PDB file of C-alpha atoms in Angstrom:
ATOM      1  CA  MET A   1      -0.124   0.088   0.270  1.00 51.00           C
ATOM      2  CA  VAL A   2       2.871   2.369   0.821  1.00 45.00           C
ATOM      3  CA  GLN A   3       4.619   1.677  -2.404  1.00 53.00           C
ATOM      4  CA  ILE A   4       1.237   2.507  -4.399  1.00 46.00           C
ATOM      5  CA  LYS A   5       0.860   5.790  -2.218  1.00 41.00           C
ATOM      6  CA  ARG A   6       4.713   6.408  -3.443  1.00 44.00           C
ATOM      7  CA  MET A   7       4.076   5.800  -7.268  1.00 43.00           C
ATOM      8  CA  ILE A   8       0.724   7.812  -7.049  1.00 41.00           C
ATOM      9  CA  LEU A   9       2.773  11.057  -5.507  1.00 36.00           C
ATOM     10  CA  SER A  10       5.375  10.452  -7.869  1.00 41.00           C
ATOM     11  CA  GLY A  11       3.404  10.762 -10.915  1.00 42.00           C
ATOM     12  CA  PHE A  12       1.184  13.547  -9.695  1.00 36.00           C
ATOM     13  CA  LEU A  13       5.022  15.306  -9.210  1.00 34.00           C
ATOM     14  CA  LEU A  14       5.969  14.524 -12.152  1.00 37.00           C
ATOM     15  CA  VAL A  15       2.581  15.738 -14.040  1.00 38.00           C
ATOM     16  CA  LEU A  16       2.872  19.108 -11.706  1.00 37.00           C
ATOM     17  CA  GLY A  17       6.535  19.550 -12.575  1.00 41.00           C
ATOM     18  CA  ASN A  18       5.448  19.044 -16.746  1.00 47.00           C
ATOM     19  CA  SER A  19       3.262  21.779 -16.363  1.00 51.00           C
ATOM     20  CA  LEU A  20       5.042  24.362 -14.668  1.00 49.00           C
ATOM     21  CA  PHE A  21       7.762  23.670 -17.081  1.00 46.00           C
ATOM     22  CA  ALA A  22       5.049  23.863 -19.926  1.00 58.00           C
ATOM     23  CA  GLN A  23       3.837  27.738 -18.371  1.00 62.00           C
ATOM     24  CA  ASN A  24       7.678  28.713 -18.321  1.00 77.00           C
ATOM     25  CA  MET A  25       8.718  27.853 -21.596  1.00 89.00           C
ATOM     26  CA  VAL A  26       5.346  28.583 -23.552  1.00 96.00           C
ATOM     27  CA  ASN A  27       4.480  32.506 -24.510  1.00 96.00           C
ATOM     28  CA  ILE A  28       1.261  33.773 -24.577  1.00 97.00           C
ATOM     29  CA  SER A  29      -0.245  36.935 -25.786  1.00 97.00           C
ATOM     30  CA  GLY A  30      -3.195  38.053 -27.627  1.00 97.00           C
ATOM     31  CA  SER A  31      -6.633  39.987 -26.917  1.00 98.00           C
ATOM     32  CA  VAL A  32     -10.205  39.982 -26.258  1.00 98.00           C
ATOM     33  CA  ALA A  33     -12.069  40.700 -29.372  1.00 98.00           C
ATOM     34  CA  TRP A  34     -15.275  42.438 -28.009  1.00 98.00           C
ATOM     35  CA  GLU A  35     -16.906  42.660 -31.119  1.00 97.00           C
ATOM     36  CA  HIS A  36     -16.625  38.901 -32.130  1.00 97.00           C
ATOM     37  CA  LEU A  37     -17.121  38.006 -28.826  1.00 98.00           C
ATOM     38  CA  GLN A  38     -14.201  35.744 -28.586  1.00 98.00           C
ATOM     39  CA  ILE A  39     -10.548  35.785 -27.015  1.00 98.00           C
ATOM     40  CA  ASN A  40      -8.067  35.195 -29.405  1.00 98.00           C
ATOM     41  CA  ALA A  41      -5.023  33.648 -27.929  1.00 98.00           C
ATOM     42  CA  ASP A  42      -1.716  33.051 -29.595  1.00 98.00           C
ATOM     43  CA  LEU A  43       0.754  30.643 -27.964  1.00 98.00           C
ATOM     44  CA  SER A  44       4.570  30.086 -29.091  1.00 97.00           C
ATOM     45  CA  VAL A  45       7.467  28.053 -27.882  1.00 97.00           C
ATOM     46  CA  ASN A  46      11.180  29.071 -28.300  1.00 94.00           C
ATOM     47  CA  LEU A  47      12.542  25.608 -29.082  1.00 94.00           C
ATOM     48  CA  ALA A  48      16.356  26.287 -28.367  1.00 92.00           C
ATOM     49  CA  GLN A  49      14.827  27.586 -24.836  1.00 92.00           C
ATOM     50  CA  ALA A  50      12.945  24.530 -24.400  1.00 88.00           C
ATOM     51  CA  GLY A  51      15.691  22.425 -24.899  1.00 91.00           C
ATOM     52  CA  VAL A  52      14.081  20.744 -28.183  1.00 89.00           C
ATOM     53  CA  ARG A  53      15.443  19.494 -31.315  1.00 87.00           C
ATOM     54  CA  LEU A  54      14.183  18.930 -34.798  1.00 86.00           C
ATOM     55  CA  PRO A  55      13.085  17.079 -36.273  1.00 85.00           C
ATOM     56  CA  THR A  56      11.958  14.444 -33.432  1.00 84.00           C
ATOM     57  CA  GLY A  57      11.385  17.258 -31.042  1.00 88.00           C
ATOM     58  CA  ARG A  58       8.363  18.518 -32.914  1.00 93.00           C
ATOM     59  CA  ILE A  59       5.882  16.404 -31.255  1.00 91.00           C
ATOM     60  CA  TYR A  60       6.966  17.576 -27.645  1.00 95.00           C
ATOM     61  CA  ALA A  61       7.129  21.174 -28.288  1.00 95.00           C
ATOM     62  CA  GLU A  62       3.249  20.618 -29.574  1.00 95.00           C
ATOM     63  CA  GLU A  63       2.584  18.826 -26.609  1.00 95.00           C
ATOM     64  CA  LEU A  64       4.399  21.949 -24.186  1.00 95.00           C
ATOM     65  CA  ILE A  65       1.958  24.078 -25.671  1.00 96.00           C
ATOM     66  CA  SER A  66      -0.831  22.262 -25.488  1.00 95.00           C
ATOM     67  CA  ASP A  67       0.129  21.317 -21.468  1.00 94.00           C
ATOM     68  CA  GLY A  68       0.618  25.556 -21.033  1.00 95.00           C
ATOM     69  CA  TYR A  69      -2.262  26.531 -22.269  1.00 97.00           C
ATOM     70  CA  GLN A  70      -5.380  25.550 -19.973  1.00 94.00           C
ATOM     71  CA  HIS A  71      -2.961  27.244 -17.103  1.00 95.00           C
ATOM     72  CA  LEU A  72      -1.742  30.649 -19.397  1.00 97.00           C
ATOM     73  CA  ILE A  73      -5.032  31.359 -20.532  1.00 97.00           C
ATOM     74  CA  ARG A  74      -6.978  31.107 -17.509  1.00 97.00           C
ATOM     75  CA  PRO A  75      -5.860  34.335 -15.839  1.00 96.00           C
ATOM     76  CA  GLN A  76      -6.975  36.055 -18.788  1.00 96.00           C
ATOM     77  CA  LEU A  77     -10.707  34.472 -18.638  1.00 97.00           C
ATOM     78  CA  LEU A  78     -11.029  35.050 -14.985  1.00 97.00           C
ATOM     79  CA  SER A  79      -9.933  38.907 -15.737  1.00 97.00           C
ATOM     80  CA  LEU A  80     -12.998  39.316 -17.873  1.00 98.00           C
ATOM     81  CA  PRO A  81     -15.601  41.966 -17.071  1.00 98.00           C
ATOM     82  CA  ILE A  82     -18.827  40.584 -16.525  1.00 98.00           C
ATOM     83  CA  ASP A  83     -20.806  43.634 -15.726  1.00 98.00           C
ATOM     84  CA  SER A  84     -20.234  47.087 -14.668  1.00 98.00           C
ATOM     85  CA  SER A  85     -18.637  45.653 -10.838  1.00 97.00           C
ATOM     86  CA  THR A  86     -17.664  42.386 -11.661  1.00 98.00           C
ATOM     87  CA  VAL A  87     -15.212  40.430 -13.459  1.00 98.00           C
ATOM     88  CA  LEU A  88     -15.185  36.571 -13.717  1.00 98.00           C
ATOM     89  CA  HIS A  89     -13.037  35.969 -10.550  1.00 98.00           C
ATOM     90  CA  ASP A  90     -15.101  37.793  -8.376  1.00 98.00           C
ATOM     91  CA  LEU A  91     -18.103  35.024  -9.545  1.00 97.00           C
ATOM     92  CA  LEU A  92     -15.376  31.998  -8.645  1.00 96.00           C
ATOM     93  CA  GLU A  93     -15.163  33.787  -4.867  1.00 96.00           C
ATOM     94  CA  GLN A  94     -18.625  33.947  -4.571  1.00 95.00           C
ATOM     95  CA  GLY A  95     -19.166  30.383  -5.551  1.00 94.00           C
ATOM     96  CA  GLU A  96     -21.418  31.184  -8.487  1.00 94.00           C
ATOM     97  CA  MET A  97     -18.962  29.916 -10.590  1.00 95.00           C
ATOM     98  CA  SER A  98     -16.347  26.700 -10.788  1.00 95.00           C
ATOM     99  CA  LEU A  99     -13.150  26.521 -11.966  1.00 95.00           C
ATOM    100  CA  LYS A 100     -13.973  23.519 -13.376  1.00 96.00           C
ATOM    101  CA  THR A 101     -16.328  25.052 -15.919  1.00 96.00           C
ATOM    102  CA  THR A 102     -14.099  27.934 -16.753  1.00 96.00           C
ATOM    103  CA  ASP A 103     -11.476  25.295 -17.413  1.00 96.00           C
ATOM    104  CA  LEU A 104     -14.078  23.727 -20.059  1.00 96.00           C
ATOM    105  CA  ILE A 105     -14.922  26.623 -21.556  1.00 97.00           C
ATOM    106  CA  SER A 106     -11.135  27.462 -22.277  1.00 97.00           C
ATOM    107  CA  GLY A 107     -10.696  23.616 -23.636  1.00 96.00           C
ATOM    108  CA  ALA A 108     -13.355  24.288 -26.015  1.00 97.00           C
ATOM    109  CA  ALA A 109     -11.668  26.369 -27.516  1.00 98.00           C
ATOM    110  CA  LYS A 110     -10.564  26.656 -31.462  1.00 97.00           C
ATOM    111  CA  ALA A 111      -7.233  25.928 -32.291  1.00 96.00           C
ATOM    112  CA  ILE A 112      -5.234  26.160 -35.573  1.00 96.00           C
ATOM    113  CA  ALA A 113      -2.923  23.476 -36.288  1.00 95.00           C
ATOM    114  CA  PRO A 114       0.426  24.448 -35.148  1.00 95.00           C
ATOM    115  CA  ALA A 115       3.174  26.356 -37.293  1.00 96.00           C
ATOM    116  CA  MET A 116       6.588  26.298 -37.305  1.00 93.00           C
ATOM    117  CA  SER A 117       8.653  29.716 -38.030  1.00 95.00           C
ATOM    118  CA  THR A 118      10.623  30.283 -41.367  1.00 94.00           C
ATOM    119  CA  ASP A 119      13.687  30.368 -39.392  1.00 93.00           C
ATOM    120  CA  LEU A 120      12.270  27.041 -37.730  1.00 92.00           C
ATOM    121  CA  SER A 121      13.216  28.644 -33.691  1.00 93.00           C
ATOM    122  CA  THR A 122       9.598  28.690 -32.917  1.00 96.00           C
ATOM    123  CA  LEU A 123       6.180  26.422 -32.828  1.00 96.00           C
ATOM    124  CA  SER A 124       3.150  28.642 -32.229  1.00 96.00           C
ATOM    125  CA  THR A 125      -0.477  28.155 -32.769  1.00 98.00           C
ATOM    126  CA  ARG A 126      -3.601  30.525 -32.211  1.00 98.00           C
ATOM    127  CA  TYR A 127      -6.735  29.085 -29.584  1.00 98.00           C
ATOM    128  CA  THR A 128     -10.184  31.229 -30.101  1.00 98.00           C
ATOM    129  CA  VAL A 129     -12.229  30.962 -27.080  1.00 98.00           C
ATOM    130  CA  ASP A 130     -16.126  31.533 -27.828  1.00 98.00           C
ATOM    131  CA  LEU A 131     -17.263  34.051 -25.206  1.00 98.00           C
ATOM    132  CA  ARG A 132     -20.894  33.292 -26.161  1.00 97.00           C
ATOM    133  CA  GLN A 133     -20.450  29.994 -24.386  1.00 96.00           C
ATOM    134  CA  LEU A 134     -19.432  31.923 -21.002  1.00 97.00           C
ATOM    135  CA  SER A 135     -22.722  34.122 -21.537  1.00 97.00           C
ATOM    136  CA  ALA A 136     -25.158  31.257 -21.794  1.00 95.00           C
ATOM    137  CA  THR A 137     -23.434  29.594 -18.677  1.00 96.00           C
ATOM    138  CA  LEU A 138     -23.880  32.842 -16.491  1.00 96.00           C
ATOM    139  CA  MET A 139     -27.362  32.633 -17.912  1.00 94.00           C
ATOM    140  CA  ARG A 140     -29.707  30.743 -15.649  1.00 90.00           C
ATOM    141  CA  HIS A 141     -32.766  32.393 -15.415  1.00 90.00           C
ATOM    142  CA  ASP A 142     -35.664  29.755 -16.706  1.00 86.00           C
ATOM    143  CA  ARG A 143     -37.977  32.696 -18.670  1.00 90.00           C
ATOM    144  CA  PRO A 144     -37.135  36.456 -19.363  1.00 90.00           C
ATOM    145  CA  SER A 145     -38.033  39.068 -16.383  1.00 91.00           C
ATOM    146  CA  SER A 146     -40.598  41.798 -17.424  1.00 86.00           C
ATOM    147  CA  THR A 147     -39.525  44.532 -19.275  1.00 81.00           C
ATOM    148  CA  VAL A 148     -40.676  47.776 -18.354  1.00 81.00           C
ATOM    149  CA  ARG A 149     -43.385  48.942 -19.680  1.00 79.00           C
ATOM    150  CA  THR A 150     -45.659  52.250 -19.655  1.00 77.00           C
ATOM    151  CA  LEU A 151     -49.028  52.094 -17.994  1.00 68.00           C
ATOM    152  CA  ILE A 152     -51.109  53.372 -21.056  1.00 66.00           C
ATOM    153  CA  THR A 153     -49.862  52.072 -24.378  1.00 67.00           C
ATOM    154  CA  THR A 154     -49.057  54.715 -26.264  1.00 71.00           C
ATOM    155  CA  PRO A 155     -49.012  54.613 -30.135  1.00 81.00           C
ATOM    156  CA  VAL A 156     -45.260  54.252 -31.686  1.00 91.00           C
ATOM    157  CA  SER A 157     -43.603  53.036 -34.556  1.00 95.00           C
ATOM    158  CA  SER A 158     -42.112  49.268 -34.818  1.00 96.00           C
ATOM    159  CA  TYR A 159     -38.509  49.169 -35.113  1.00 98.00           C
ATOM    160  CA  THR A 160     -36.498  45.785 -36.260  1.00 98.00           C
ATOM    161  CA  GLY A 161     -33.884  46.360 -33.731  1.00 98.00           C
ATOM    162  CA  ILE A 162     -32.064  48.766 -31.497  1.00 98.00           C
ATOM    163  CA  ILE A 163     -28.402  50.239 -31.854  1.00 98.00           C
ATOM    164  CA  ILE A 164     -27.296  52.624 -29.042  1.00 98.00           C
ATOM    165  CA  ILE A 165     -24.565  54.728 -30.578  1.00 98.00           C
ATOM    166  CA  ALA A 166     -21.700  55.632 -27.585  1.00 98.00           C
ATOM    167  CA  ASN A 167     -18.753  55.793 -29.037  1.00 98.00           C
ATOM    168  CA  GLU A 168     -18.071  59.426 -27.620  1.00 98.00           C
ATOM    169  CA  ALA A 169     -16.667  60.080 -24.002  1.00 98.00           C
ATOM    170  CA  MET A 170     -19.911  61.195 -21.902  1.00 98.00           C
ATOM    171  CA  PRO A 171     -20.496  62.178 -18.438  1.00 98.00           C
ATOM    172  CA  VAL A 172     -20.045  59.407 -16.130  1.00 98.00           C
ATOM    173  CA  HIS A 173     -23.497  59.587 -13.761  1.00 98.00           C
ATOM    174  CA  GLY A 174     -22.950  60.620 -10.185  1.00 95.00           C
ATOM    175  CA  LYS A 175     -19.245  61.624 -10.861  1.00 95.00           C
ATOM    176  CA  HIS A 176     -17.849  64.526 -12.134  1.00 95.00           C
ATOM    177  CA  SER A 177     -15.653  63.231 -15.115  1.00 97.00           C
ATOM    178  CA  SER A 178     -16.320  62.031 -18.210  1.00 98.00           C
ATOM    179  CA  ALA A 179     -15.163  58.629 -19.945  1.00 98.00           C
ATOM    180  CA  LEU A 180     -15.729  56.183 -22.924  1.00 98.00           C
ATOM    181  CA  THR A 181     -17.948  53.581 -22.966  1.00 98.00           C
ATOM    182  CA  LEU A 182     -16.317  49.886 -22.008  1.00 98.00           C
ATOM    183  CA  PRO A 183     -17.991  46.768 -23.498  1.00 98.00           C
ATOM    184  CA  CYS A 184     -18.436  43.743 -20.609  1.00 98.00           C
ATOM    185  CA  LEU A 185     -20.550  40.846 -20.998  1.00 98.00           C
ATOM    186  CA  PHE A 186     -23.907  42.010 -19.433  1.00 98.00           C
ATOM    187  CA  PRO A 187     -24.224  45.810 -19.911  1.00 98.00           C
ATOM    188  CA  LYS A 188     -26.987  47.391 -18.258  1.00 98.00           C
ATOM    189  CA  VAL A 189     -29.135  49.938 -20.137  1.00 98.00           C
ATOM    190  CA  TRP A 190     -30.703  53.165 -18.042  1.00 98.00           C
ATOM    191  CA  ASP A 191     -32.553  56.125 -19.271  1.00 98.00           C
ATOM    192  CA  THR A 192     -32.148  59.794 -17.741  1.00 98.00           C
ATOM    193  CA  ASP A 193     -34.487  59.165 -14.872  1.00 97.00           C
ATOM    194  CA  MET A 194     -31.994  56.280 -13.969  1.00 97.00           C
ATOM    195  CA  ASN A 195     -34.710  53.485 -14.740  1.00 97.00           C
ATOM    196  CA  LEU A 196     -33.860  50.430 -15.555  1.00 97.00           C
ATOM    197  CA  ILE A 197     -34.436  49.765 -19.551  1.00 98.00           C
ATOM    198  CA  TYR A 198     -32.567  46.394 -20.179  1.00 98.00           C
ATOM    199  CA  GLU A 199     -30.308  44.194 -18.120  1.00 97.00           C
ATOM    200  CA  ARG A 200     -29.523  40.338 -18.341  1.00 96.00           C
ATOM    201  CA  SER A 201     -32.799  38.656 -16.803  1.00 96.00           C
ATOM    202  CA  MET A 202     -34.618  40.400 -19.403  1.00 96.00           C
ATOM    203  CA  LEU A 203     -33.230  38.121 -22.450  1.00 96.00           C
ATOM    204  CA  ASP A 204     -34.678  34.859 -23.928  1.00 95.00           C
ATOM    205  CA  ARG A 205     -31.659  32.812 -23.125  1.00 91.00           C
ATOM    206  CA  GLN A 206     -33.441  30.228 -25.429  1.00 90.00           C
ATOM    207  CA  THR A 207     -33.270  33.006 -28.612  1.00 90.00           C
ATOM    208  CA  THR A 208     -29.962  33.706 -28.399  1.00 90.00           C
ATOM    209  CA  ALA A 209     -26.885  33.521 -25.838  1.00 88.00           C
ATOM    210  CA  ALA A 210     -25.593  36.887 -26.421  1.00 94.00           C
ATOM    211  CA  MET A 211     -26.909  39.928 -24.765  1.00 96.00           C
ATOM    212  CA  VAL A 212     -25.708  42.872 -26.828  1.00 98.00           C
ATOM    213  CA  ARG A 213     -23.517  43.276 -30.098  1.00 98.00           C
ATOM    214  CA  TYR A 214     -20.482  45.675 -30.277  1.00 98.00           C
ATOM    215  CA  VAL A 215     -19.468  47.700 -33.201  1.00 98.00           C
ATOM    216  CA  PRO A 216     -17.565  50.417 -34.121  1.00 98.00           C
ATOM    217  CA  LEU A 217     -19.108  53.637 -35.729  1.00 98.00           C
ATOM    218  CA  GLU A 218     -18.242  52.392 -39.155  1.00 97.00           C
ATOM    219  CA  ARG A 219     -20.621  49.815 -39.378  1.00 97.00           C
ATOM    220  CA  ILE A 220     -23.894  52.211 -39.260  1.00 98.00           C
ATOM    221  CA  PHE A 221     -22.668  54.216 -41.735  1.00 96.00           C
ATOM    222  CA  GLN A 222     -22.189  51.612 -44.789  1.00 96.00           C
ATOM    223  CA  ASN A 223     -23.469  51.929 -48.648  1.00 94.00           C
ATOM    224  CA  THR A 224     -26.249  49.707 -48.255  1.00 95.00           C
ATOM    225  CA  PRO A 225     -30.073  50.466 -48.098  1.00 94.00           C
ATOM    226  CA  SER A 226     -30.049  50.818 -44.594  1.00 95.00           C
ATOM    227  CA  GLY A 227     -26.766  51.794 -44.037  1.00 95.00           C
ATOM    228  CA  LEU A 228     -25.781  49.154 -41.954  1.00 97.00           C
ATOM    229  CA  ASP A 229     -23.064  46.763 -42.398  1.00 96.00           C
ATOM    230  CA  PRO A 230     -24.723  43.422 -43.505  1.00 96.00           C
ATOM    231  CA  GLU A 231     -23.859  41.529 -40.462  1.00 96.00           C
ATOM    232  CA  LEU A 232     -25.082  44.043 -37.914  1.00 98.00           C
ATOM    233  CA  GLU A 233     -28.118  43.947 -40.326  1.00 98.00           C
ATOM    234  CA  ALA A 234     -28.906  40.354 -39.509  1.00 97.00           C
ATOM    235  CA  LEU A 235     -29.076  40.929 -36.022  1.00 97.00           C
ATOM    236  CA  VAL A 236     -30.873  44.043 -35.750  1.00 98.00           C
ATOM    237  CA  GLY A 237     -32.720  44.497 -39.085  1.00 98.00           C
ATOM    238  CA  HIS A 238     -33.411  47.218 -41.553  1.00 97.00           C
ATOM    239  CA  LYS A 239     -35.346  49.336 -39.668  1.00 97.00           C
ATOM    240  CA  PRO A 240     -33.422  49.749 -36.493  1.00 98.00           C
ATOM    241  CA  LEU A 241     -34.398  52.908 -33.598  1.00 98.00           C
ATOM    242  CA  ARG A 242     -30.789  54.410 -33.343  1.00 98.00           C
ATOM    243  CA  ILE A 243     -30.237  55.646 -30.155  1.00 98.00           C
ATOM    244  CA  ILE A 244     -27.325  58.339 -29.263  1.00 98.00           C
ATOM    245  CA  ALA A 245     -26.858  57.606 -25.589  1.00 98.00           C
ATOM    246  CA  ARG A 246     -26.184  60.790 -23.311  1.00 98.00           C
ATOM    247  CA  GLY A 247     -24.023  59.235 -20.429  1.00 98.00           C
ATOM    248  CA  VAL A 248     -22.623  56.466 -18.679  1.00 98.00           C
ATOM    249  CA  PHE A 249     -23.166  54.329 -15.432  1.00 98.00           C
ATOM    250  CA  GLY A 250     -21.034  52.197 -13.438  1.00 98.00           C
ATOM    251  CA  ILE A 251     -18.004  51.470 -11.308  1.00 97.00           C
ATOM    252  CA  ARG A 252     -16.328  50.334 -14.484  1.00 98.00           C
ATOM    253  CA  PRO A 253     -18.189  52.839 -16.914  1.00 98.00           C
ATOM    254  CA  THR A 254     -20.139  49.674 -19.104  1.00 98.00           C
ATOM    255  CA  ASP A 255     -24.342  51.066 -18.893  1.00 98.00           C
ATOM    256  CA  PRO A 256     -24.937  53.630 -21.658  1.00 98.00           C
ATOM    257  CA  ILE A 257     -27.738  55.889 -20.602  1.00 98.00           C
ATOM    258  CA  ILE A 258     -30.315  57.200 -22.920  1.00 98.00           C
ATOM    259  CA  ASP A 259     -33.464  59.729 -23.146  1.00 98.00           C
ATOM    260  CA  ARG A 260     -36.219  59.403 -21.414  1.00 97.00           C
ATOM    261  CA  GLU A 261     -38.327  59.930 -24.686  1.00 96.00           C
ATOM    262  CA  ASP A 262     -35.975  56.886 -26.728  1.00 97.00           C
ATOM    263  CA  ALA A 263     -36.623  54.741 -24.154  1.00 97.00           C
ATOM    264  CA  LEU A 264     -40.371  55.151 -24.054  1.00 96.00           C
ATOM    265  CA  LEU A 265     -40.581  54.175 -28.022  1.00 96.00           C
ATOM    266  CA  ILE A 266     -39.011  50.929 -26.763  1.00 97.00           C
ATOM    267  CA  ILE A 267     -41.299  50.138 -23.792  1.00 96.00           C
ATOM    268  CA  SER A 268     -44.336  52.036 -25.270  1.00 94.00           C
ATOM    269  CA  SER A 269     -45.059  49.049 -27.503  1.00 92.00           C
ATOM    270  CA  GLU A 270     -44.786  45.017 -27.513  1.00 93.00           C
ATOM    271  CA  GLN A 271     -43.017  44.818 -30.696  1.00 95.00           C
ATOM    272  CA  ASN A 272     -40.315  46.733 -29.294  1.00 96.00           C
ATOM    273  CA  ARG A 273     -39.928  45.202 -26.134  1.00 96.00           C
ATOM    274  CA  ALA A 274     -39.635  42.046 -27.551  1.00 96.00           C
ATOM    275  CA  LEU A 275     -36.913  43.438 -29.047  1.00 97.00           C
ATOM    276  CA  LEU A 276     -34.607  43.448 -25.681  1.00 97.00           C
ATOM    277  CA  ARG A 277     -36.072  39.927 -25.001  1.00 96.00           C
ATOM    278  CA  GLU A 278     -34.595  38.695 -28.123  1.00 97.00           C
ATOM    279  CA  GLY A 279     -31.262  40.649 -27.748  1.00 97.00           C
ATOM    280  CA  LYS A 280     -31.700  42.586 -31.450  1.00 98.00           C
ATOM    281  CA  VAL A 281     -29.360  44.931 -29.439  1.00 98.00           C
ATOM    282  CA  ALA A 282     -26.134  46.544 -31.080  1.00 98.00           C
ATOM    283  CA  ILE A 283     -24.410  48.904 -28.736  1.00 98.00           C
ATOM    284  CA  VAL A 284     -21.727  51.406 -30.976  1.00 98.00           C
ATOM    285  CA  LEU A 285     -18.071  51.670 -28.906  1.00 98.00           C
ATOM    286  CA  ASP A 286     -15.066  54.034 -29.900  1.00 98.00           C
ATOM    287  CA  SER A 287     -12.813  51.459 -31.895  1.00 98.00           C
ATOM    288  CA  SER A 288      -9.813  51.995 -29.007  1.00 98.00           C
ATOM    289  CA  THR A 289     -11.927  50.232 -26.863  1.00 98.00           C
ATOM    290  CA  LEU A 290     -13.282  47.266 -28.812  1.00 98.00           C
ATOM    291  CA  THR A 291     -10.198  45.177 -28.371  1.00 98.00           C
ATOM    292  CA  THR A 292      -8.588  44.591 -24.993  1.00 96.00           C
ATOM    293  CA  ALA A 293      -5.020  43.083 -25.352  1.00 96.00           C
ATOM    294  CA  PHE A 294      -3.058  41.056 -22.866  1.00 93.00           C
TER     295      PHE A 294
END
């Protein structure tokens, strides 16, 4: 029995040692691409530093990258902003998310075949983590909560989607400062009376896993009949309600504030309220905020 325990311990230490070696030898860089709701991670290993000799050592180098990936991507995933005050690591500490679940999400990433550099000094590959999977995991409500509505039905136009233009620095509610609106998985939308117009529990999780679509300004000024990029039009339709945000709210400025009059155009009509449940909402941000490098 003692011998078996020693063998198990030796095997564990060997795996741990290999994992730590892989983490030290493998380099990672990349970015969170909010426009596409994904993390792109480029991993590489310097063959000379890792003591790898070609051609026989290539498989070993690929294993180093594979072993190092899960540990190296984890800090990037855990630092991801969920809403205006929370990152994913906070949810782990609160018991709302497990490390096993986050590892399953990063483990489901798409990877391209490892490629050798032209000078044969480096082996590299790219992993792409789909953040829609994380978004779907964090939405646990069975049915969407009721959206705010007016007491009296008011005739308003029906729209095919909602575009909130928030690409410029705006006043931060409750502060004497201005800031660019920043992306997160679950932004809230408020009106100028600070009524909550849109938040994640209002989304029909059977319809979509993404609460909003982030786009740069040029995507809404295209040479098309609707003026929209075709991919964006597929989400918000040919006749979206375009709203210019008036401010931003949150510890991290992620939540656009819209005029009360614009909010009424949404909540006064069942068809327009349905746009929120279906996630047919796009937020235009400054291009500099749409990519977060690491």
